[in-house]
Coordinates of C-alpha atoms and ligand atoms in Angstrom, one line a residue:
Chain A
M1 CA 46.7 86.5 135.1
E2 CA 46.3 87.1 131.4
K3 CA 48.4 85.1 129.0
I4 CA 51.4 86.8 127.5
N5 CA 52.2 85.8 123.9
R6 CA 56.0 86.2 124.2
P7 CA 57.7 85.9 127.5
Y8 CA 58.5 89.1 129.4
R9 CA 62.2 89.3 130.3
V10 CA 62.9 90.7 133.8
L11 CA 65.9 90.8 136.0
V12 CA 65.9 89.8 139.7
G13 CA 68.8 90.7 141.8
K14 CA 69.9 91.6 145.2
P15 CA 72.1 94.6 145.9
G16 CA 74.0 95.0 149.1
L17 CA 76.1 92.8 151.4
D18 CA 73.7 90.6 153.2
G19 CA 73.8 87.0 152.1
H20 CA 70.2 85.7 152.1
D21 CA 68.6 85.3 148.7
R22 CA 65.6 83.2 149.7
G23 CA 63.2 86.1 148.9
A24 CA 64.8 86.9 145.6
K25 CA 64.8 83.2 144.6
F26 CA 61.2 82.8 145.6
I27 CA 60.1 85.7 143.4
A28 CA 62.3 84.4 140.6
R29 CA 60.6 81.0 140.7
A30 CA 57.1 82.5 141.0
L31 CA 57.8 84.7 138.0
R32 CA 59.1 81.7 136.0
D33 CA 56.0 79.7 136.9
E34 CA 53.9 82.5 135.4
G35 CA 55.9 82.4 132.1
F36 CA 58.4 85.2 132.7
E37 CA 62.1 84.8 131.7
V38 CA 64.0 85.8 134.7
I39 CA 67.6 86.8 134.6
Y40 CA 68.9 86.0 138.0
T41 CA 72.1 87.9 139.1
G42 CA 72.5 86.5 142.6
I43 CA 73.5 88.2 145.8
R44 CA 75.9 90.9 146.7
R45 CA 75.6 92.9 143.5
T46 CA 76.4 96.6 143.3
P47 CA 73.7 99.0 141.8
D48 CA 76.0 99.6 138.8
E49 CA 76.4 95.9 138.1
I50 CA 72.6 95.4 138.2
A51 CA 72.1 98.4 135.9
A52 CA 74.7 97.2 133.4
A53 CA 73.3 93.6 133.4
A54 CA 69.7 94.9 132.9
I55 CA 70.8 96.9 129.8
Q56 CA 72.7 94.0 128.2
E57 CA 69.8 91.7 128.8
D58 CA 67.3 94.2 127.5
V59 CA 64.9 93.4 130.4
A60 CA 61.5 95.1 130.7
A61 CA 61.6 95.4 134.4
I62 CA 63.9 95.0 137.4
G63 CA 63.1 93.4 140.8
L64 CA 65.3 94.1 143.8
S65 CA 65.3 92.5 147.1
S66 CA 66.8 93.7 150.4
L67 CA 66.7 92.4 153.9
S68 CA 69.6 94.2 155.3
G69 CA 68.0 97.6 155.9
A70 CA 70.1 99.3 153.3
H71 CA 67.2 99.6 150.8
L72 CA 66.9 103.4 151.3
K73 CA 70.4 103.8 149.9
L74 CA 70.6 100.8 147.5
F75 CA 67.3 100.9 145.7
P76 CA 67.5 104.6 144.6
E77 CA 71.1 103.9 143.6
V78 CA 70.0 101.3 141.1
V79 CA 67.6 103.9 139.6
K80 CA 70.4 106.4 139.4
A81 CA 72.8 103.9 137.9
L82 CA 70.2 103.3 135.2
E83 CA 69.8 107.0 134.6
R84 CA 73.5 107.5 134.3
R85 CA 73.3 105.1 131.4
G86 CA 70.5 107.0 129.8
V87 CA 67.8 104.5 130.9
T88 CA 64.6 105.8 132.3
D89 CA 62.1 103.3 130.8
I90 CA 63.0 100.2 132.9
P91 CA 60.7 100.1 135.9
V92 CA 62.3 99.1 139.2
I93 CA 60.3 97.2 141.8
G94 CA 61.6 96.7 145.3
G95 CA 60.8 94.1 148.0
G96 CA 61.9 92.9 151.4
V97 CA 61.9 93.9 155.0
I98 CA 61.0 97.5 154.5
P99 CA 59.2 99.7 157.0
E100 CA 56.0 101.3 155.8
D101 CA 57.4 104.7 156.5
D102 CA 60.2 104.3 154.0
I103 CA 57.9 103.5 151.1
P104 CA 57.0 107.1 150.1
T105 CA 60.7 108.0 150.1
L106 CA 61.5 105.1 147.8
I107 CA 58.6 105.9 145.4
A108 CA 59.8 109.5 145.3
A109 CA 63.2 108.2 144.4
G110 CA 61.8 106.5 141.3
L111 CA 60.9 103.0 142.5
T112 CA 57.7 101.8 140.8
E113 CA 56.4 99.7 143.7
I114 CA 57.5 98.3 147.0
F115 CA 56.4 95.1 148.5
T116 CA 56.8 93.9 152.1
P117 CA 56.7 90.4 153.5
G118 CA 53.2 89.0 153.4
T119 CA 52.3 90.5 150.0
P120 CA 50.6 87.7 148.1
A121 CA 52.8 86.4 145.2
D122 CA 49.9 87.1 142.8
T123 CA 50.0 90.8 143.6
I124 CA 53.8 90.9 143.0
I125 CA 53.5 89.0 139.7
N126 CA 50.8 91.3 138.5
A127 CA 53.0 94.3 139.4
F128 CA 55.8 92.9 137.3
A129 CA 53.4 92.2 134.4
E130 CA 52.1 95.8 134.7
A131 CA 55.6 97.2 134.8
C132 CA 56.6 95.3 131.7
R133 CA 53.5 96.5 129.8
K134 CA 54.4 100.1 130.8
H135 CA 57.9 99.5 129.5
F136 CA 56.7 98.4 126.1
A137 CA 54.0 101.1 126.0
A138 CA 56.8 103.7 126.5
Q139 CA 58.5 102.2 123.4
G140 CA 55.3 102.4 121.4
D141 CA 55.2 98.7 121.3
N142 CA 51.8 97.4 122.2
H143 CA 53.1 94.0 123.3
Chain B
M1 CA 92.6 95.5 118.7
L2 CA 90.0 97.5 120.7
L3 CA 87.1 99.0 118.8
P4 CA 85.7 102.4 119.6
R5 CA 83.0 102.2 122.2
P6 CA 80.9 104.5 124.2
A7 CA 82.4 105.5 127.5
E8 CA 80.8 104.0 130.6
N9 CA 79.0 107.1 131.6
I10 CA 77.9 108.4 128.2
L11 CA 74.2 109.1 127.9
L12 CA 72.9 106.6 125.5
L13 CA 70.3 107.7 123.0
K14 CA 66.9 106.3 123.5
V15 CA 67.1 103.3 121.2
T16 CA 63.6 103.1 119.8
T17 CA 63.7 103.4 116.0
I18 CA 65.3 100.8 113.7
S19 CA 67.5 103.4 112.1
T20 CA 68.8 104.5 115.5
I21 CA 69.5 100.9 116.4
I22 CA 71.4 100.3 113.2
E23 CA 73.3 103.6 113.6
R24 CA 74.1 102.9 117.3
L25 CA 75.2 99.3 116.5
K26 CA 78.1 100.8 114.6
D27 CA 79.3 102.4 117.9
N28 CA 78.8 99.1 119.7
D29 CA 76.3 100.7 121.9
P30 CA 75.2 98.1 124.5
R31 CA 71.6 99.1 124.5
A32 CA 71.4 98.9 120.7
M33 CA 73.0 95.5 120.7
A34 CA 70.6 94.3 123.4
R35 CA 67.6 95.7 121.6
A36 CA 68.7 94.3 118.3
I37 CA 69.0 90.8 119.8
S38 CA 65.6 91.0 121.3
L39 CA 64.0 92.1 118.0
V40 CA 65.6 89.1 116.3
E41 CA 64.7 86.7 119.2
N42 CA 61.1 87.8 118.8
N43 CA 61.3 87.5 115.0
D44 CA 60.2 91.1 114.7
P45 CA 59.9 92.3 111.0
A46 CA 62.6 94.8 111.7
S47 CA 65.2 92.1 112.3
R48 CA 65.8 91.7 108.6
E49 CA 67.0 95.2 108.1
I50 CA 69.2 95.0 111.2
L51 CA 70.8 91.7 110.2
A52 CA 71.5 93.0 106.7
S53 CA 73.4 95.9 108.1
L54 CA 76.0 93.8 110.0
D55 CA 79.7 93.8 109.2
R56 CA 80.5 90.6 107.3
E57 CA 84.2 90.8 107.8
S58 CA 84.0 90.8 111.6
I59 CA 81.6 88.0 111.5
K60 CA 83.9 86.0 109.3
S61 CA 86.9 86.4 111.4
S62 CA 85.2 85.8 114.8
L63 CA 85.8 82.6 116.7
V64 CA 82.6 81.0 118.1
L65 CA 83.3 78.6 120.9
G66 CA 80.5 76.3 122.0
I67 CA 80.7 75.2 125.7
T68 CA 78.5 72.4 126.7
G69 CA 78.4 69.6 129.2
P70 CA 76.3 68.2 132.0
P71 CA 74.6 70.5 134.6
G72 CA 77.1 71.5 137.3
A73 CA 80.2 70.5 135.4
G74 CA 81.5 74.0 135.7
K75 CA 80.7 75.5 132.3
S76 CA 79.8 79.0 133.7
T77 CA 82.8 79.1 136.0
L78 CA 85.1 78.1 133.1
T79 CA 83.4 80.6 130.8
S80 CA 84.1 83.3 133.3
Q81 CA 87.8 82.3 133.5
L82 CA 88.1 82.3 129.7
I83 CA 86.6 85.7 129.7
S84 CA 89.2 87.0 132.2
L85 CA 92.0 85.6 130.1
L86 CA 90.7 87.0 126.8
R87 CA 90.2 90.4 128.5
Q88 CA 93.8 90.3 129.7
Q89 CA 94.6 90.0 126.0
N90 CA 92.4 92.9 125.2
Q91 CA 89.8 91.0 123.3
R92 CA 86.2 92.0 123.3
V93 CA 84.1 88.9 124.3
G94 CA 80.5 88.0 123.7
I95 CA 78.7 85.4 125.7
I96 CA 75.4 83.7 125.0
A97 CA 74.2 81.6 127.9
I98 CA 71.3 79.3 127.1
D99 CA 69.0 77.7 129.7
P100 CA 65.9 75.6 129.1
S101 CA 62.4 77.1 129.3
S102 CA 60.0 75.4 131.6
P103 CA 57.8 73.2 129.4
I104 CA 54.8 74.0 131.6
S105 CA 54.8 77.7 132.1
G106 CA 57.1 78.7 129.2
G107 CA 59.1 80.8 131.7
A108 CA 62.7 80.3 132.6
I109 CA 65.3 81.2 135.2
L110 CA 68.5 82.3 133.5
G111 CA 71.1 82.1 136.1
D112 CA 74.4 81.6 134.4
R113 CA 75.2 85.3 134.9
V114 CA 75.7 84.7 138.6
R115 CA 79.1 83.2 137.9
M116 CA 80.0 85.8 135.4
M117 CA 79.2 89.0 137.4
D118 CA 82.9 89.7 137.9
H119 CA 82.7 91.1 134.4
A120 CA 79.4 93.0 134.8
L121 CA 81.0 96.4 134.6
D122 CA 83.3 95.6 131.7
P123 CA 81.8 97.1 128.6
D124 CA 83.9 94.7 126.5
V125 CA 82.2 91.7 127.9
V126 CA 78.7 91.4 126.4
V127 CA 76.6 88.7 128.1
R128 CA 73.2 87.7 126.8
S129 CA 71.0 85.0 128.5
M130 CA 68.6 83.2 126.3
A131 CA 65.8 80.7 127.0
T132 CA 65.2 77.8 124.7
R133 CA 61.5 78.8 124.4
G134 CA 60.5 75.3 123.7
R135 CA 61.5 75.3 120.1
L136 CA 65.1 74.4 119.5
G137 CA 65.0 75.2 115.8
G138 CA 63.9 78.7 116.5
L139 CA 66.5 79.0 119.2
C140 CA 69.3 78.0 116.8
A141 CA 68.1 80.7 114.5
S142 CA 68.0 83.5 117.2
A143 CA 71.2 82.4 118.9
G144 CA 72.9 82.4 115.5
A145 CA 71.7 85.9 114.8
A146 CA 72.9 87.0 118.3
V147 CA 76.3 85.6 117.5
R148 CA 76.5 87.7 114.4
I149 CA 75.3 90.9 116.1
M150 CA 78.0 90.4 118.7
A151 CA 80.7 89.6 116.2
S152 CA 79.7 92.6 114.1
C153 CA 80.0 94.8 117.2
G154 CA 83.6 93.9 117.7
C155 CA 83.4 90.7 119.7
R156 CA 86.3 88.6 118.3
Y157 CA 85.5 85.7 120.6
I158 CA 81.9 84.5 121.2
L159 CA 81.2 81.8 123.8
I160 CA 77.9 79.9 123.8
E161 CA 77.1 78.1 127.0
T162 CA 74.5 75.4 126.8
V163 CA 73.6 72.5 129.0
G164 CA 74.3 69.4 126.9
V165 CA 72.9 66.1 127.8
G166 CA 70.2 65.6 125.2
Q167 CA 71.0 65.4 121.5
S168 CA 68.6 68.3 120.8
E169 CA 70.5 70.8 123.0
M170 CA 73.6 69.8 121.3
D171 CA 72.2 70.9 118.0
I172 CA 72.7 74.4 119.2
V173 CA 76.4 73.7 119.2
S174 CA 76.3 73.4 115.4
L175 CA 76.6 77.2 115.5
A176 CA 80.1 76.9 117.0
D177 CA 83.4 76.8 115.1
I178 CA 84.8 74.7 118.0
T179 CA 82.8 72.8 120.5
L180 CA 84.3 72.3 124.0
M181 CA 82.7 69.6 126.2
V182 CA 83.2 70.3 129.9
L183 CA 83.2 67.2 132.1
A184 CA 84.1 66.6 135.7
P185 CA 84.8 63.7 138.0
G186 CA 81.7 62.4 139.7
F187 CA 79.5 62.7 136.6
G188 CA 80.0 59.0 135.8
D189 CA 76.4 58.2 134.6
D190 CA 76.1 61.4 132.6
I191 CA 79.4 60.7 130.9
Q192 CA 78.6 57.0 130.2
A193 CA 75.3 58.1 128.6
M194 CA 77.0 60.5 126.4
K195 CA 80.2 58.6 125.6
A196 CA 79.0 57.0 122.4
G197 CA 78.1 60.4 120.8
L198 CA 80.7 62.4 122.7
L199 CA 83.1 62.8 119.9
E200 CA 80.5 63.5 117.3
V201 CA 79.8 66.8 119.0
A202 CA 83.0 67.6 120.9
D203 CA 86.1 68.9 119.2
M204 CA 87.8 69.2 122.6
I205 CA 87.2 68.0 126.1
A206 CA 87.9 70.1 129.2
V207 CA 88.2 67.8 132.3
N208 CA 87.3 70.3 135.0
K209 CA 87.7 70.1 138.7
S210 CA 91.2 68.7 138.4
D211 CA 91.5 69.4 142.1
L212 CA 89.1 66.6 142.8
P213 CA 89.9 62.9 142.9
G214 CA 89.1 61.0 139.7
A215 CA 90.1 63.8 137.3
E216 CA 93.3 62.0 136.2
G217 CA 91.4 58.8 135.4
L218 CA 88.7 60.7 133.5
C219 CA 91.4 62.4 131.5
L220 CA 93.0 59.2 130.5
D221 CA 89.6 57.8 129.6
M222 CA 88.8 60.7 127.4
E223 CA 92.2 60.7 125.7
Q224 CA 91.6 57.1 124.9
L225 CA 88.4 58.1 123.1
F226 CA 90.4 60.3 120.8
H227 CA 93.1 57.7 120.3
Q228 CA 90.5 55.3 119.1
R229 CA 89.8 57.8 116.3
N230 CA 93.5 58.1 115.5
M231 CA 93.6 61.6 117.0
D232 CA 96.1 62.9 119.5
G233 CA 94.3 62.7 122.8
R234 CA 96.7 65.1 124.5
Q235 CA 95.9 67.8 122.0
H236 CA 92.2 67.4 122.5
V237 CA 91.8 66.8 126.2
V238 CA 92.9 69.5 128.7
K239 CA 92.6 69.3 132.4
V240 CA 91.6 72.4 134.3
A241 CA 90.4 73.7 137.6
A242 CA 88.0 76.5 136.7
S243 CA 87.2 77.7 140.2
L244 CA 90.9 77.9 140.9
G245 CA 91.8 79.5 137.6
Q246 CA 94.2 76.7 136.9
D247 CA 95.4 75.8 133.4
I248 CA 92.9 78.1 131.7
D249 CA 95.8 79.4 129.5
K250 CA 96.7 75.9 128.4
L251 CA 93.1 75.3 127.4
L252 CA 92.8 78.6 125.5
E253 CA 96.0 77.8 123.7
A254 CA 94.7 74.4 122.7
I255 CA 91.5 75.9 121.5
R256 CA 93.3 78.5 119.4
S257 CA 95.6 75.9 117.9
L258 CA 92.7 73.7 116.9
A259 CA 90.8 76.7 115.5
D260 CA 93.8 77.6 113.4
Q261 CA 94.1 74.1 112.0
H262 CA 90.5 74.1 111.1
D263 CA 90.9 77.5 109.4
L264 CA 93.8 76.2 107.3
K265 CA 92.0 73.1 106.3
G266 CA 88.9 74.9 105.3
E267 CA 87.0 73.2 108.0
K268 CA 85.8 76.4 109.6
D269 CA 84.2 77.5 106.3
R270 CA 82.7 74.1 105.8
R271 CA 81.1 74.1 109.2
R272 CA 79.8 77.6 108.8
Q273 CA 78.2 76.8 105.5
I274 CA 76.4 73.9 107.1
A275 CA 75.3 76.0 110.0
L276 CA 74.1 78.8 107.8
K277 CA 72.0 76.5 105.6
R278 CA 70.5 75.0 108.7
E279 CA 69.7 78.4 110.2
T280 CA 68.2 79.4 106.9
L281 CA 65.9 76.5 107.1
D282 CA 65.0 77.3 110.7
W283 CA 64.2 80.9 109.8
A284 CA 62.1 79.8 106.8
L285 CA 60.1 77.5 109.1
E286 CA 59.9 80.2 111.8
T287 CA 58.7 82.8 109.4
M288 CA 56.0 80.6 107.9
R289 CA 54.9 79.3 111.3
P290 CA 52.4 82.1 112.3
E291 CA 50.5 82.1 109.0
L292 CA 50.5 78.3 108.9
A293 CA 49.1 78.2 112.4
V294 CA 46.2 80.4 111.3
I295 CA 45.5 78.2 108.3
I296 CA 45.6 75.0 110.4
Q297 CA 43.3 76.7 112.9
K298 CA 40.8 77.3 110.2
L299 CA 41.2 73.9 108.5
Q300 CA 37.9 71.9 108.3
S301 CA 38.6 69.8 111.3
D302 CA 37.7 66.4 110.0
Q303 CA 38.5 64.3 113.0
G304 CA 39.1 61.2 110.8
C305 CA 41.8 63.0 108.8
D306 CA 45.4 62.2 109.6
P307 CA 47.5 65.2 110.7
R308 CA 50.1 64.3 108.0
V309 CA 47.4 64.6 105.4
N310 CA 46.1 67.9 106.9
A311 CA 49.7 69.2 106.9
E312 CA 49.8 68.9 103.1
T313 CA 46.4 70.6 102.8
A314 CA 47.7 73.4 104.9
I315 CA 50.8 73.8 102.9
T316 CA 48.8 73.8 99.6
E317 CA 46.6 76.5 101.1
F318 CA 49.7 78.5 102.2
I319 CA 51.2 78.4 98.8
K320 CA 48.0 79.5 97.2
K321 CA 47.8 82.5 99.5
N322 CA 51.3 83.5 98.8
T323 CA 51.5 83.3 95.1
Ligands
GTP401 N1 86.2 71.7 143.1 C1 85.9 72.4 142.0 N2 84.6 72.9 141.9 C2 84.4 73.6 140.8 C3 85.3 73.9 139.8 N3 84.8 74.6 138.8 C4 83.5 74.8 139.2 N4 83.2 74.3 140.4 C5 82.0 74.3 141.1 O1 81.0 73.5 140.4 C6 79.7 74.1 140.6 C7 79.0 74.3 139.3 O2 79.6 75.3 138.6 P1 78.9 76.1 137.4 O3 80.0 76.9 136.7 O4 77.7 76.8 137.8 O5 78.5 74.8 136.5 P2 77.6 74.8 135.1 O6 78.1 73.7 134.3 O7 77.6 76.2 134.5 O8 76.2 74.5 135.7 P3 74.8 74.7 135.0 O9 74.8 76.1 134.3 O10 73.8 74.7 136.1 O11 74.6 73.6 134.1 C8 79.9 75.4 141.4 O12 79.7 75.2 142.8 C9 81.4 75.7 141.2 O13 81.9 76.5 142.2 C10 86.7 73.3 140.0 O14 87.6 73.5 139.2 N5 86.9 72.6 141.1
MG402 MG1 76.0 77.5 134.0

């Protein structure tokens, strides 16, 4: 991965009611080890809470994890919660136990990318880096 | 007093240009505040204009509380409880939560928010997580600027949470008007290690986890520390149980009363003067750093030459270029 000259700030959170955050924590650590600053919000967050935190923290991208099967509802709700706050330039990446068939629906709902178990960590990290670059490019900031 | 603020569902303008940011800061727009802090944190050239536009009166009247203590003592839990209490009193609150950057990757996991998420939807609770980015001087500078941005945007109370075990992290606390050290029973070694320097940094001590055995003894021990300095221990040591929400009001009362005393004695002004000078020095060094780095890169690398000598050569070069 190319070196970034100032750390990208991203938010990793877990909407919904199930209590496992192994996946989210794993990604948070992997991102930290690649030089990202990761705002970790923990489990059982509502889409609105995630959106509000992302704005206050001025993150360049958001990563969501879901294992409960509620991704079809919760992931798009995060995108909508951001839109309600006038934010359309923070890419949202999803991951977790997600059937292949659901992926096009999620992409259509505004998610940038979806990763399923077994995706190499490098692929995910590169997707975050790419999402951050897109965010800054949209601001006219060639980070 | 509550300041005007955008309603929760208002469509925020796209905050991209500096003049929009400055304009939107006057409305306490959350995105403008966040963006302004980022620009300052990254030492963007635009930060100067933003910082010059801030409201000095609000900055002056704000109360900056530093909250430090060993990892796991309950700083974030206590911070969250203090936020709840201040919100009941209709105060707008700013929080800066600082965690260390990894010295290897430069990245960081900023997790203090986990315990503050109760307030995530409250537009009058502004939380900002910051990583130390391996340069504490620079951090003091950007955290100080973040404090002033929050104060200017109506946060009367600003809480800075930082892990304090090493002396260097405690420097950050110099930004605070009042520094609160959070301790808890079961941290014997950490506390012994800090004891000598404890009162040099802490104005007050919160003995947290009062529900656990050992809290009483720790309390007496800490009061004793203040007595030895001819200070009233009971005024400076408060026992709380953050996770149970116990005695948070007593703590806030004690903090306020000490802050008022400092204000009357001119101690607040004195401390802020020192902090401002120190931050000014930090900014000066931060601002020169990139150009100096380039000069040093290009310096004829005479292996035999001592870095101390090279530094002077570099500075001479720097001055020549800038006059
Ligand atoms: N028994 C008891 N546990 C508490 C109390 N306050 C906090 N805790 C627990 O102590 C642990 C650490 O709390 P935090 O608030 O995360 O501590 P911290 O000092 O912010 O920790 P770092 O940010 O990691 O340095 C958590 O499991 C809390 O639930 C208390 O009053 N009593
Ligand atoms: Mg904490």
